[in-house]
Short mmCIF file of C-alpha atoms in Angstrom, two decimals:
data_model
loop_
_atom_site.label_atom_id
_atom_site.label_comp_id
_atom_site.label_asym_id
_atom_site.label_seq_id
_atom_site.Cartn_x
_atom_site.Cartn_y
_atom_site.Cartn_z
CA MET A 1 51.40 -44.16 -20.29
CA ALA A 2 53.94 -41.52 -21.33
CA ILE A 3 56.04 -38.69 -19.94
CA THR A 4 54.37 -35.46 -21.02
CA GLY A 5 56.88 -32.83 -19.94
CA ILE A 6 59.26 -31.58 -17.29
CA ASP A 7 57.85 -30.22 -14.05
CA HIS A 8 61.09 -28.88 -12.59
CA VAL A 9 64.86 -29.08 -12.54
CA GLN A 10 67.05 -28.66 -9.49
CA VAL A 11 70.48 -27.17 -9.02
CA ALA A 12 72.39 -27.82 -5.83
CA ALA A 13 73.85 -25.16 -3.57
CA PRO A 14 75.59 -24.98 -0.20
CA ALA A 15 73.81 -24.32 3.09
CA GLY A 16 72.97 -20.64 3.56
CA CYS A 17 72.54 -20.10 -0.20
CA GLU A 18 69.13 -18.46 -0.12
CA ASP A 19 70.10 -14.77 -0.30
CA ALA A 20 72.54 -15.32 -3.16
CA ALA A 21 70.04 -17.57 -4.96
CA ARG A 22 67.32 -14.93 -4.67
CA ALA A 23 69.67 -12.19 -5.91
CA PHE A 24 70.77 -14.27 -8.93
CA TYR A 25 67.69 -16.25 -9.95
CA GLY A 26 65.07 -13.80 -8.71
CA GLY A 27 66.96 -10.55 -9.27
CA LEU A 28 69.22 -10.98 -12.30
CA LEU A 29 67.23 -13.67 -14.14
CA GLU A 30 63.89 -12.19 -12.98
CA LEU A 31 62.36 -15.56 -12.10
CA GLU A 32 59.36 -15.45 -9.79
CA GLU A 33 60.05 -17.03 -6.41
CA LEU A 34 57.56 -19.69 -5.37
CA PRO A 35 56.72 -20.62 -1.79
CA LYS A 36 58.11 -23.96 -0.69
CA PRO A 37 55.77 -26.30 1.15
CA ALA A 38 56.27 -26.02 4.92
CA ALA A 39 57.54 -29.60 5.16
CA LEU A 40 60.36 -28.76 2.72
CA ALA A 41 61.14 -25.17 3.72
CA ALA A 42 63.18 -26.26 6.74
CA ARG A 43 65.63 -28.00 4.38
CA GLY A 44 66.72 -24.63 2.96
CA GLY A 45 66.99 -23.55 -0.64
CA CYS A 46 64.29 -21.84 -2.69
CA TRP A 47 62.07 -22.43 -5.72
CA PHE A 48 61.46 -20.29 -8.78
CA ARG A 49 59.11 -20.33 -11.76
CA ALA A 50 60.75 -20.52 -15.19
CA GLY A 51 57.92 -20.28 -17.71
CA ALA A 52 55.62 -23.25 -17.18
CA GLN A 53 58.35 -25.14 -15.32
CA GLU A 54 60.14 -24.62 -12.03
CA LEU A 55 63.78 -24.32 -11.07
CA HIS A 56 64.58 -25.49 -7.54
CA VAL A 57 67.72 -24.50 -5.67
CA GLY A 58 68.32 -27.27 -3.14
CA VAL A 59 70.80 -27.44 -0.31
CA GLU A 60 73.35 -30.24 -0.57
CA GLU A 61 75.50 -31.02 2.47
CA GLN A 62 78.58 -32.15 0.48
CA PHE A 63 78.06 -29.51 -2.21
CA THR A 64 80.04 -29.60 -5.44
CA PRO A 65 78.98 -27.34 -8.35
CA ALA A 66 77.69 -28.94 -11.55
CA ARG A 67 80.23 -27.94 -14.20
CA LYS A 68 78.84 -30.05 -17.08
CA ALA A 69 75.24 -30.98 -16.24
CA HIS A 70 73.03 -27.92 -16.51
CA PRO A 71 69.48 -26.63 -16.94
CA GLY A 72 68.73 -24.92 -20.24
CA LEU A 73 66.73 -21.72 -19.76
CA VAL A 74 65.06 -19.58 -22.43
CA ALA A 75 65.24 -15.78 -22.57
CA ASP A 76 63.26 -13.34 -24.69
CA ASP A 77 66.26 -10.96 -25.05
CA LEU A 78 69.52 -12.88 -24.89
CA VAL A 79 71.80 -9.89 -25.49
CA ALA A 80 70.16 -7.74 -22.81
CA LEU A 81 70.33 -10.58 -20.28
CA ALA A 82 73.99 -11.22 -21.12
CA GLY A 83 74.71 -7.53 -20.52
CA ARG A 84 72.90 -7.54 -17.18
CA LEU A 85 74.83 -10.61 -16.05
CA ARG A 86 78.17 -9.12 -17.15
CA GLU A 87 77.41 -5.86 -15.33
CA ALA A 88 76.82 -7.91 -12.19
CA GLY A 89 80.25 -9.54 -12.59
CA HIS A 90 79.31 -12.88 -14.17
CA ASP A 91 81.31 -14.34 -17.06
CA VAL A 92 79.07 -14.93 -20.08
CA VAL A 93 80.36 -17.21 -22.84
CA PHE A 94 78.45 -17.28 -26.12
CA ASP A 95 78.52 -20.62 -27.94
CA GLU A 96 77.79 -21.28 -31.62
CA ALA A 97 78.34 -25.06 -31.55
CA ILE A 98 74.68 -25.76 -32.40
CA PRO A 99 73.76 -24.34 -35.83
CA GLY A 100 70.91 -21.85 -35.60
CA ALA A 101 70.91 -21.74 -31.79
CA ARG A 102 71.68 -18.42 -30.11
CA ARG A 103 72.91 -19.26 -26.62
CA PHE A 104 75.41 -18.61 -23.88
CA HIS A 105 76.67 -20.28 -20.74
CA VAL A 106 77.03 -18.64 -17.34
CA HIS A 107 77.60 -19.90 -13.80
CA ASP A 108 75.32 -19.15 -10.88
CA PRO A 109 76.88 -17.80 -7.64
CA PHE A 110 77.58 -21.39 -6.54
CA GLY A 111 79.48 -22.39 -9.68
CA ASN A 112 76.67 -24.34 -11.37
CA ARG A 113 76.66 -24.11 -15.16
CA LEU A 114 73.54 -22.71 -16.85
CA GLU A 115 72.71 -22.53 -20.55
CA ILE A 116 70.52 -19.68 -21.71
CA ARG A 117 69.03 -19.65 -25.20
CA GLN A 118 67.17 -17.03 -27.19
CA ARG A 119 63.46 -17.73 -27.48
CA SER A 120 62.54 -18.76 -31.00
CA THR A 121 60.21 -16.40 -32.83
#
């Protein structure tokens, strides 16, 4: 018996987050929105596909943004994505702390930290 991968990660958001989540994750990051099962849809939030995995935005009643913990996403054009995010008013901070890794950090509309790396070729 072994863990064979990651199915999804979840970031928390406040109630009423859906429009902003769709604009950021679906619009700016171009992630495909997935339908939530009916039993979960009433809880709010939304789900997106990120490659073979999923990113779930879940509503948390006592919401506090994750400033350290973060999902690590992979982009095929890091510089173009950074430009798109900056044009939309998001602060993008490139980080060279890991040798050989091209990456930056950005916060979603709710203040959650995200890491985005360049896809390896």
